[in-house]
Amino acid sequence: MPEYMHKISKPISEIFSEVGIAYAETSSGELLLDKCYNCGRSKKLYVHNESGAFICFRCNEKGGPVKLLSKCINISFKESFKILFGVAAPERVTDD
């Protein structure tokens, strides 16, 4: 399995800053997004800074970094994959 399938290219906080996603850092190092893209609630969506895994403790929306980035800034999964991993997405990656 290629290395990029295991780890995003840099901390998700750096990527969020680059693309304009507002967040705060918790005392444990997790990121807290200002607003959940799914339910719209404030300060409920937590993101692991290294893996990009996320969960909203209001609506229970969860997933990985590709889904989160694509939903937060309204881009395709393939565009999100390229930003996160620095390489083109495999053909099997779709927006579905």
PDB file of C-alpha atoms in Angstrom:
ATOM      1  CA  MET A   1       0.000   0.000   0.000  1.00  0.00           C
ATOM      2  CA  PRO A   2       1.426   3.443  -0.909  1.00  0.00           C
ATOM      3  CA  GLU A   3       2.668   5.637   1.940  1.00  0.00           C
ATOM      4  CA  TYR A   4       0.141   8.416   1.209  1.00  0.00           C
ATOM      5  CA  MET A   5      -2.691   6.025   2.035  1.00  0.00           C
ATOM      6  CA  HIS A   6      -1.508   5.962   5.646  1.00  0.00           C
ATOM      7  CA  LYS A   7      -0.831   9.594   6.472  1.00  0.00           C
ATOM      8  CA  ILE A   8      -1.825  13.049   5.284  1.00  0.00           C
ATOM      9  CA  SER A   9       1.005  15.237   3.955  1.00  0.00           C
ATOM     10  CA  LYS A  10       1.037  17.632   6.949  1.00  0.00           C
ATOM     11  CA  PRO A  11      -0.997  18.349  10.083  1.00  0.00           C
ATOM     12  CA  ILE A  12      -4.619  19.023   9.226  1.00  0.00           C
ATOM     13  CA  SER A  13      -4.397  22.335  11.114  1.00  0.00           C
ATOM     14  CA  GLU A  14      -1.929  23.621   8.490  1.00  0.00           C
ATOM     15  CA  ILE A  15      -4.244  22.542   5.686  1.00  0.00           C
ATOM     16  CA  PHE A  16      -7.246  24.182   7.386  1.00  0.00           C
ATOM     17  CA  SER A  17      -5.284  27.438   7.703  1.00  0.00           C
ATOM     18  CA  GLU A  18      -4.287  27.302   4.032  1.00  0.00           C
ATOM     19  CA  VAL A  19      -7.862  26.812   2.794  1.00  0.00           C
ATOM     20  CA  GLY A  20      -9.594  29.103   5.306  1.00  0.00           C
ATOM     21  CA  ILE A  21     -11.373  26.666   7.632  1.00  0.00           C
ATOM     22  CA  ALA A  22     -11.867  28.259  11.071  1.00  0.00           C
ATOM     23  CA  TYR A  23     -10.921  26.126  14.091  1.00  0.00           C
ATOM     24  CA  ALA A  24      -9.613  26.276  17.647  1.00  0.00           C
ATOM     25  CA  GLU A  25      -7.110  23.899  19.203  1.00  0.00           C
ATOM     26  CA  THR A  26      -8.157  22.056  22.372  1.00  0.00           C
ATOM     27  CA  SER A  27      -5.838  21.424  25.317  1.00  0.00           C
ATOM     28  CA  SER A  28      -5.452  17.814  24.121  1.00  0.00           C
ATOM     29  CA  GLY A  29      -4.306  18.943  20.655  1.00  0.00           C
ATOM     30  CA  GLU A  30      -7.520  18.115  18.819  1.00  0.00           C
ATOM     31  CA  LEU A  31      -9.092  20.696  16.552  1.00  0.00           C
ATOM     32  CA  LEU A  32     -12.551  22.071  17.190  1.00  0.00           C
ATOM     33  CA  LEU A  33     -14.237  23.464  14.088  1.00  0.00           C
ATOM     34  CA  ASP A  34     -16.303  26.613  14.489  1.00  0.00           C
ATOM     35  CA  LYS A  35     -19.273  24.913  12.845  1.00  0.00           C
ATOM     36  CA  CYS A  36     -20.294  21.408  11.758  1.00  0.00           C
ATOM     37  CA  TYR A  37     -20.853  21.297   7.991  1.00  0.00           C
ATOM     38  CA  ASN A  38     -23.685  18.773   8.480  1.00  0.00           C
ATOM     39  CA  CYS A  39     -25.832  20.091  11.357  1.00  0.00           C
ATOM     40  CA  GLY A  40     -24.552  23.662  11.607  1.00  0.00           C
ATOM     41  CA  ARG A  41     -23.964  23.525  15.365  1.00  0.00           C
ATOM     42  CA  SER A  42     -21.076  25.519  16.795  1.00  0.00           C
ATOM     43  CA  LYS A  43     -18.122  23.961  18.616  1.00  0.00           C
ATOM     44  CA  LYS A  44     -19.256  20.330  18.291  1.00  0.00           C
ATOM     45  CA  LEU A  45     -17.078  18.944  15.453  1.00  0.00           C
ATOM     46  CA  TYR A  46     -13.739  17.571  16.689  1.00  0.00           C
ATOM     47  CA  VAL A  47     -10.848  16.632  14.389  1.00  0.00           C
ATOM     48  CA  HIS A  48      -7.709  14.616  15.168  1.00  0.00           C
ATOM     49  CA  ASN A  49      -4.831  16.839  13.995  1.00  0.00           C
ATOM     50  CA  GLU A  50      -2.589  14.045  12.673  1.00  0.00           C
ATOM     51  CA  SER A  51      -5.077  11.646  11.087  1.00  0.00           C
ATOM     52  CA  GLY A  52      -7.862  14.060  10.146  1.00  0.00           C
ATOM     53  CA  ALA A  53     -10.509  11.692  11.539  1.00  0.00           C
ATOM     54  CA  PHE A  54     -13.519  13.650  12.801  1.00  0.00           C
ATOM     55  CA  ILE A  55     -16.794  13.390  14.705  1.00  0.00           C
ATOM     56  CA  CYS A  56     -19.571  15.839  15.516  1.00  0.00           C
ATOM     57  CA  PHE A  57     -20.877  15.271  19.026  1.00  0.00           C
ATOM     58  CA  ARG A  58     -24.221  16.815  18.073  1.00  0.00           C
ATOM     59  CA  CYS A  59     -25.298  14.980  14.894  1.00  0.00           C
ATOM     60  CA  ASN A  60     -22.785  12.073  15.055  1.00  0.00           C
ATOM     61  CA  GLU A  61     -21.420  12.809  11.554  1.00  0.00           C
ATOM     62  CA  LYS A  62     -17.978  11.214  11.311  1.00  0.00           C
ATOM     63  CA  GLY A  63     -15.354  10.154   8.827  1.00  0.00           C
ATOM     64  CA  GLY A  64     -11.905  10.831   7.501  1.00  0.00           C
ATOM     65  CA  PRO A  65     -10.007  13.834   6.217  1.00  0.00           C
ATOM     66  CA  VAL A  66     -10.980  13.539   2.535  1.00  0.00           C
ATOM     67  CA  LYS A  67     -14.692  13.683   3.336  1.00  0.00           C
ATOM     68  CA  LEU A  68     -14.246  16.493   5.862  1.00  0.00           C
ATOM     69  CA  LEU A  69     -12.224  18.755   3.595  1.00  0.00           C
ATOM     70  CA  SER A  70     -14.463  18.173   0.595  1.00  0.00           C
ATOM     71  CA  LYS A  71     -17.620  18.944   2.590  1.00  0.00           C
ATOM     72  CA  CYS A  72     -16.187  21.983   4.436  1.00  0.00           C
ATOM     73  CA  ILE A  73     -14.938  23.812   1.345  1.00  0.00           C
ATOM     74  CA  ASN A  74     -17.294  22.288  -1.228  1.00  0.00           C
ATOM     75  CA  ILE A  75     -14.790  20.535  -3.482  1.00  0.00           C
ATOM     76  CA  SER A  76     -14.735  17.037  -4.955  1.00  0.00           C
ATOM     77  CA  PHE A  77     -13.248  14.066  -3.125  1.00  0.00           C
ATOM     78  CA  LYS A  78     -10.508  13.920  -5.780  1.00  0.00           C
ATOM     79  CA  GLU A  79      -9.566  17.577  -5.213  1.00  0.00           C
ATOM     80  CA  SER A  80      -9.600  17.018  -1.455  1.00  0.00           C
ATOM     81  CA  PHE A  81      -7.399  13.934  -1.824  1.00  0.00           C
ATOM     82  CA  LYS A  82      -4.833  15.914  -3.850  1.00  0.00           C
ATOM     83  CA  ILE A  83      -4.676  18.672  -1.204  1.00  0.00           C
ATOM     84  CA  LEU A  84      -4.320  16.197   1.670  1.00  0.00           C
ATOM     85  CA  PHE A  85      -1.919  13.651   0.215  1.00  0.00           C
ATOM     86  CA  GLY A  86      -0.091  15.673  -2.433  1.00  0.00           C
ATOM     87  CA  VAL A  87      -0.805  13.147  -5.195  1.00  0.00           C
ATOM     88  CA  ALA A  88      -3.660  12.465  -7.584  1.00  0.00           C
ATOM     89  CA  ALA A  89      -6.462  10.288  -6.214  1.00  0.00           C
ATOM     90  CA  PRO A  90      -6.678   6.690  -7.379  1.00  0.00           C
ATOM     91  CA  GLU A  91      -9.398   6.096  -9.953  1.00  0.00           C
ATOM     92  CA  ARG A  92     -11.567   4.305  -7.384  1.00  0.00           C
ATOM     93  CA  VAL A  93     -11.956   7.494  -5.272  1.00  0.00           C
ATOM     94  CA  THR A  94     -15.344   9.085  -6.055  1.00  0.00           C
ATOM     95  CA  ASP A  95     -17.614  11.743  -4.626  1.00  0.00           C
ATOM     96  CA  ASP A  96     -20.217   9.095  -3.703  1.00  0.00           C
TER      97      ASP A  96
END
